[in-house]
PDB file of C-alpha atoms in Angstrom:
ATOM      1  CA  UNK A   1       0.000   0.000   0.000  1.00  0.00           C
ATOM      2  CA  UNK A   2       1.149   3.502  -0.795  1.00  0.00           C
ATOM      3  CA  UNK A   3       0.058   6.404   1.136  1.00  0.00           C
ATOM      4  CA  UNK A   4      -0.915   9.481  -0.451  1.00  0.00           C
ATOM      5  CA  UNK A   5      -0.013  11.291   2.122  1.00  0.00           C
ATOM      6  CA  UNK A   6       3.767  10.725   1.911  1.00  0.00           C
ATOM      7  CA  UNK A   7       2.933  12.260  -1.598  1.00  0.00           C
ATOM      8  CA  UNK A   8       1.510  15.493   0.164  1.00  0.00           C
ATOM      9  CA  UNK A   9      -2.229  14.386  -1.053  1.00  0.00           C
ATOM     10  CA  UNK A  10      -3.842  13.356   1.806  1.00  0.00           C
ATOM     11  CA  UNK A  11      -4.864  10.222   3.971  1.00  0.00           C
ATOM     12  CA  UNK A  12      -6.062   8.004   1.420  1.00  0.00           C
ATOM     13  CA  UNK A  13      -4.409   4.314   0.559  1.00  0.00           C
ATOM     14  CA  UNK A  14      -4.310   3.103  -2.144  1.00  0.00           C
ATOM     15  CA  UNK A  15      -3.598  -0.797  -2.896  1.00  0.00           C
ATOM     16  CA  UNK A  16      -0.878  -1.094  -5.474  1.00  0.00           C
ATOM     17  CA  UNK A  17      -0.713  -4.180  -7.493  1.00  0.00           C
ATOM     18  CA  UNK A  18       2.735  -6.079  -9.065  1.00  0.00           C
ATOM     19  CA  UNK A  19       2.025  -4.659 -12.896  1.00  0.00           C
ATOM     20  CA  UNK A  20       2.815  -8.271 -14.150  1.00  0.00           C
ATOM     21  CA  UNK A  21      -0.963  -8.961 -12.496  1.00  0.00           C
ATOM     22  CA  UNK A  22      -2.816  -5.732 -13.862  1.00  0.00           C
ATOM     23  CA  UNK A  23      -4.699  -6.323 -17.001  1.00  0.00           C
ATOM     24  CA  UNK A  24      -4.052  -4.272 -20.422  1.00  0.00           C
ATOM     25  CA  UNK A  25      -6.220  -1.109 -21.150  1.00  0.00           C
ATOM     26  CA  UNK A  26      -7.616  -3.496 -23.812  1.00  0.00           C
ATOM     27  CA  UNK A  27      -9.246  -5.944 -21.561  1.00  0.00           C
ATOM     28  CA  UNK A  28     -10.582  -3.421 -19.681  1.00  0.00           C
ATOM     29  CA  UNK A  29      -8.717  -2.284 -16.422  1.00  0.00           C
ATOM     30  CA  UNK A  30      -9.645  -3.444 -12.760  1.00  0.00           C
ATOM     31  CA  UNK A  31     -11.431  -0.618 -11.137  1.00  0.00           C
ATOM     32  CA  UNK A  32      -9.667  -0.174  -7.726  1.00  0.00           C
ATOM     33  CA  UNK A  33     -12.096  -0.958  -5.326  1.00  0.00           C
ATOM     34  CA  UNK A  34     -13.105   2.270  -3.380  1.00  0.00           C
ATOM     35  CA  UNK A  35     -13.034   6.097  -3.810  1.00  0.00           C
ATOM     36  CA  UNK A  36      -9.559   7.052  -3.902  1.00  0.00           C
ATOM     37  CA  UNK A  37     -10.000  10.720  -3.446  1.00  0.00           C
ATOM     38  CA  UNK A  38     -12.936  12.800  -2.970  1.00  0.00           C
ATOM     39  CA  UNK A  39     -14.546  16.192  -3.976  1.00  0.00           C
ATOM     40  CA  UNK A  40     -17.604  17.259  -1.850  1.00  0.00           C
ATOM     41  CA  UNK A  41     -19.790  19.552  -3.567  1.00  0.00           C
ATOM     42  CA  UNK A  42     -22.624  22.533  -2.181  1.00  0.00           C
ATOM     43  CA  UNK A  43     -26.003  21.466  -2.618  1.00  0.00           C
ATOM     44  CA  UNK A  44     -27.553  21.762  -5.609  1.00  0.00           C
ATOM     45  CA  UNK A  45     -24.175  23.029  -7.190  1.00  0.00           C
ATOM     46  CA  UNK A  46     -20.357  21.467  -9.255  1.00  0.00           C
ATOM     47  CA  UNK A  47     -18.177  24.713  -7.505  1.00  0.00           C
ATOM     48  CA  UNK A  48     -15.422  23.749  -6.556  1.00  0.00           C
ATOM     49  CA  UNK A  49     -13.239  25.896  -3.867  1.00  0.00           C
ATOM     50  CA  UNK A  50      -9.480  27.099  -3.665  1.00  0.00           C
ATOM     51  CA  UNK A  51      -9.107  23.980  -1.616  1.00  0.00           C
ATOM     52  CA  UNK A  52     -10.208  21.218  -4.107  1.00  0.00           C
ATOM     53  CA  UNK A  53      -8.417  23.521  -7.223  1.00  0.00           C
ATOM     54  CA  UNK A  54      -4.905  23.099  -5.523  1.00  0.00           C
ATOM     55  CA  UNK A  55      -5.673  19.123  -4.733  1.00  0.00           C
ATOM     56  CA  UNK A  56      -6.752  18.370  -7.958  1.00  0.00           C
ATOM     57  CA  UNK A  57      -3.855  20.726  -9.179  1.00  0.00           C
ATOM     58  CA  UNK A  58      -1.526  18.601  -7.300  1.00  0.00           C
ATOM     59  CA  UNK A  59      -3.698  14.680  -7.894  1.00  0.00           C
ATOM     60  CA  UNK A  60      -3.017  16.389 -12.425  1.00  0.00           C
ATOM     61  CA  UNK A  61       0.448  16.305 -11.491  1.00  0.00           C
ATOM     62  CA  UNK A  62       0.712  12.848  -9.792  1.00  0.00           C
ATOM     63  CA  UNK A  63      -1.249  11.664 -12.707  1.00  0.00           C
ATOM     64  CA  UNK A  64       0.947  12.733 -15.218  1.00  0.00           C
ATOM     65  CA  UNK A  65       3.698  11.117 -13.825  1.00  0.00           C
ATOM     66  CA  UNK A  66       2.317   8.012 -14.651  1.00  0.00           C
ATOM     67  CA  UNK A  67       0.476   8.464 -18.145  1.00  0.00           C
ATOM     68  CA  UNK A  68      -0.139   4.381 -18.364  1.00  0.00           C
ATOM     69  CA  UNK A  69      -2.477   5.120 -15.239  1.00  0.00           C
ATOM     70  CA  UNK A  70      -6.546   6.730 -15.648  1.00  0.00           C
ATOM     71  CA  UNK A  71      -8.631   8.313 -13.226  1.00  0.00           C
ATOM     72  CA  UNK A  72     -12.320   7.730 -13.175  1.00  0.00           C
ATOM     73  CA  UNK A  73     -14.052  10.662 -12.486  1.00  0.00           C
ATOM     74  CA  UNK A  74     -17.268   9.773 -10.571  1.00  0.00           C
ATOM     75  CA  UNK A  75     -20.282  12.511  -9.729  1.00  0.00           C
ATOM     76  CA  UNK A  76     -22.777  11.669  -7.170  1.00  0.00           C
ATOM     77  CA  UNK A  77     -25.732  13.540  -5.557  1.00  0.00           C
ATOM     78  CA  UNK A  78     -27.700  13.268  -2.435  1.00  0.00           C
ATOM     79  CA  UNK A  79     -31.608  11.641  -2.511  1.00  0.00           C
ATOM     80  CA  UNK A  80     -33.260  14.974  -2.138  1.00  0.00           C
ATOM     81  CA  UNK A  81     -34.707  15.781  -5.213  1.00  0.00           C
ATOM     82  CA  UNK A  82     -35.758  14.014  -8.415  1.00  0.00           C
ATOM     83  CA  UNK A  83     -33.661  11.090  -9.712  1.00  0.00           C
ATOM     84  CA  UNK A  84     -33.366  13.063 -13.076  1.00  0.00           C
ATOM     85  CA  UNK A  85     -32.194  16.227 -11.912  1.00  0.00           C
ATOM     86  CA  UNK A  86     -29.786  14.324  -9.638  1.00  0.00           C
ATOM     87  CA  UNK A  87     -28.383  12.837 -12.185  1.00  0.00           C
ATOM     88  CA  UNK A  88     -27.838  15.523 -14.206  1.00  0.00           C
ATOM     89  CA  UNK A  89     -26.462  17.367 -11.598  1.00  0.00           C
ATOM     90  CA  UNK A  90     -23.992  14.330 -10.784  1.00  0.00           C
ATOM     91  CA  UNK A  91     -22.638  14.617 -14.720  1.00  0.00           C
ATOM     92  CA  UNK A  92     -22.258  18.205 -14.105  1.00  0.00           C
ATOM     93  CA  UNK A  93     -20.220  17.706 -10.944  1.00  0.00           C
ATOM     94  CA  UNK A  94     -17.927  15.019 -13.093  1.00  0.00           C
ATOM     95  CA  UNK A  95     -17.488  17.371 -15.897  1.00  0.00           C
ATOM     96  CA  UNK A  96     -16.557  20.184 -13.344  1.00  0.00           C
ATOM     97  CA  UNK A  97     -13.121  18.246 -11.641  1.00  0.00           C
ATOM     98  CA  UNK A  98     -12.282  16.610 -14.869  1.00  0.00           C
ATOM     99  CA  UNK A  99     -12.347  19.984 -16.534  1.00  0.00           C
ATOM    100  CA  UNK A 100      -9.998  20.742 -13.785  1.00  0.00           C
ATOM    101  CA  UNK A 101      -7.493  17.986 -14.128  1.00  0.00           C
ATOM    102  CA  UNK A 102      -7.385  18.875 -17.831  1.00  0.00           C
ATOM    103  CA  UNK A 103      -6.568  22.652 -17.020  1.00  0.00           C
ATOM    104  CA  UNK A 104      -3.856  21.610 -14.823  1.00  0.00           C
ATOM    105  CA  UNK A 105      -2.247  19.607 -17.518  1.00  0.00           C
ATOM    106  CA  UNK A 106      -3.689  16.237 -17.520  1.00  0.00           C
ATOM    107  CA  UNK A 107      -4.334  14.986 -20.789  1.00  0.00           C
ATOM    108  CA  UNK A 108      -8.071  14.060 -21.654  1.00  0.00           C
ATOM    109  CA  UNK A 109      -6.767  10.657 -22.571  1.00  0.00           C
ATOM    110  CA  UNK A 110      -5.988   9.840 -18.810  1.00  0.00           C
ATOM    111  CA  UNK A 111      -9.533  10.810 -17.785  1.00  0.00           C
ATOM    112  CA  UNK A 112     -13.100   9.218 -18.052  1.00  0.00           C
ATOM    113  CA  UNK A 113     -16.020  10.639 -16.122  1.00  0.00           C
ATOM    114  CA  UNK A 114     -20.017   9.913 -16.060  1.00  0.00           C
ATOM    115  CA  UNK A 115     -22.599  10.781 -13.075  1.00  0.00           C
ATOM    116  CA  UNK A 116     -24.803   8.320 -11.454  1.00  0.00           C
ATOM    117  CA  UNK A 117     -27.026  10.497  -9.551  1.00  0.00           C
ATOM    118  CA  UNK A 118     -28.100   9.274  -5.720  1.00  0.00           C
ATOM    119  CA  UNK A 119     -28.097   5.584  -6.476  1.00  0.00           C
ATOM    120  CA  UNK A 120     -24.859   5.326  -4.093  1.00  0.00           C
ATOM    121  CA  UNK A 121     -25.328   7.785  -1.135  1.00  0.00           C
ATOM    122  CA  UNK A 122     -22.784   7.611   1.686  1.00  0.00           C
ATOM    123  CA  UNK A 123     -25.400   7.918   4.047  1.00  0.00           C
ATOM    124  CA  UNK A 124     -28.930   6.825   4.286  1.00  0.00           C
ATOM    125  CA  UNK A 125     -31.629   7.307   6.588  1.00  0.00           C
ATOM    126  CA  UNK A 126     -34.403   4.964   7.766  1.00  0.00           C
ATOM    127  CA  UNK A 127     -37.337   4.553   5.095  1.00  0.00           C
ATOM    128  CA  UNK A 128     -40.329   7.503   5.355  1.00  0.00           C
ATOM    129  CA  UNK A 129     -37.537   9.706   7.742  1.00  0.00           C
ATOM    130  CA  UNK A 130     -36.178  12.893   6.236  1.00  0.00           C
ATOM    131  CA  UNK A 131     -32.027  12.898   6.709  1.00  0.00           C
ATOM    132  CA  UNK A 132     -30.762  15.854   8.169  1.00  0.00           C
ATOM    133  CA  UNK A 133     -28.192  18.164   5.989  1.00  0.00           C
ATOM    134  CA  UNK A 134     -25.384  17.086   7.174  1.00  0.00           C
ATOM    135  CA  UNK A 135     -25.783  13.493   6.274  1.00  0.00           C
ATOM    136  CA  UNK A 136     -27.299  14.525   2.715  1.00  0.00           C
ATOM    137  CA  UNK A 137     -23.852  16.676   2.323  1.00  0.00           C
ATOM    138  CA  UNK A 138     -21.503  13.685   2.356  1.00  0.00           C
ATOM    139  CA  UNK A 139     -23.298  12.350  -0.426  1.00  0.00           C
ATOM    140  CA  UNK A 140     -22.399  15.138  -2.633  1.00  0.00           C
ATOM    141  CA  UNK A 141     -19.500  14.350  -3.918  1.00  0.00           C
ATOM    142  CA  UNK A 142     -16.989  13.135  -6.682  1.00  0.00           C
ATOM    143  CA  UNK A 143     -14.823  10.331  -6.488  1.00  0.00           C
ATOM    144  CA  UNK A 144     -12.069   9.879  -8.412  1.00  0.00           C
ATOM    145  CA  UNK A 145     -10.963   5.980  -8.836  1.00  0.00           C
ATOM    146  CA  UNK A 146      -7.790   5.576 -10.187  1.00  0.00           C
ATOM    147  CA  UNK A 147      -7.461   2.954 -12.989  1.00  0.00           C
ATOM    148  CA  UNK A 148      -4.019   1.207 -12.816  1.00  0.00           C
ATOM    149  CA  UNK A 149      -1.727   0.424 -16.305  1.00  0.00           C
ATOM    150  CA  UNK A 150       0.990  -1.555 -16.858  1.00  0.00           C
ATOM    151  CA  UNK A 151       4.139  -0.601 -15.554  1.00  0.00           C
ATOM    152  CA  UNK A 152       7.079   0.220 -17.738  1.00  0.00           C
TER     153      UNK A 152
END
């Protein structure tokens, strides 16, 4: 396991694999399982802040480093509202942090995205009960799965 952290991006782990056991691009790459890194989002909005434009800044560079790696960018919304507009809205919030891993130099061939609305939420709350905000916020968010190539 390599930390991210000792890479000055956070606390997240991420399982590294001998490349002699990761599949070609071809056959379709292993998804690592879990979010990697995460972008919460405001309700109802894709804005990102200062904060998530330097570590996505800084998750481009890392990236680059290794252009036989992809990142899947993943939107999600909370269950308040309709499915449709939540979906929409995750797409939106995809688009928005792969737009920013292009502009900080990542090429558009390292990066996939799509939205899947608020079939996943992080949290969920007992049928016929409202959830508070604060467990609707952590569901608002973009993950960003990183897709491992082979290794020169």
């Amino acid at each position: 396991v390599r930390m991210l952290a000792a890479m000055g991006l956070g606390a997240w782990t991420i399982p590294c694999r001998d490349a002699s056991t990761l599949p070609t691009l071809a056959s379709q790459k292993q998804e690592v399982e879990g979010p990697q890194w995460l972008v919460f989002h405001p309700a109802g909005s894709a804005a990102l802040d200062r904060e998530d434009e330097r570590r996505l800044t800084q998750w481009a560079a890392q990236l680059r480093a290794h252009p036989e790696d992809r990142v899947l960018v993943v939107g999600h919304a909370s269950t308040d509202g309709p499915e449709a507009a939540n979906v929409a809205l995750a797409e939106e919030r995809a688009r928005s942090v792969a737009a920013r891993l292009e502009f900080a130099g990542l090429p558009s061939s390292q990066i996939r995205f799509e939205g899947r609305g608020s079939r996943r939420p992080l949290t969920t709350c007992p049928a016929g009960m409202d959830c508070p905000e604060d467990l609707q916020a952590r569901s608002r968010r973009t993950e960003l799965l990183l897709l491992f190539g082979d290794r020169p």
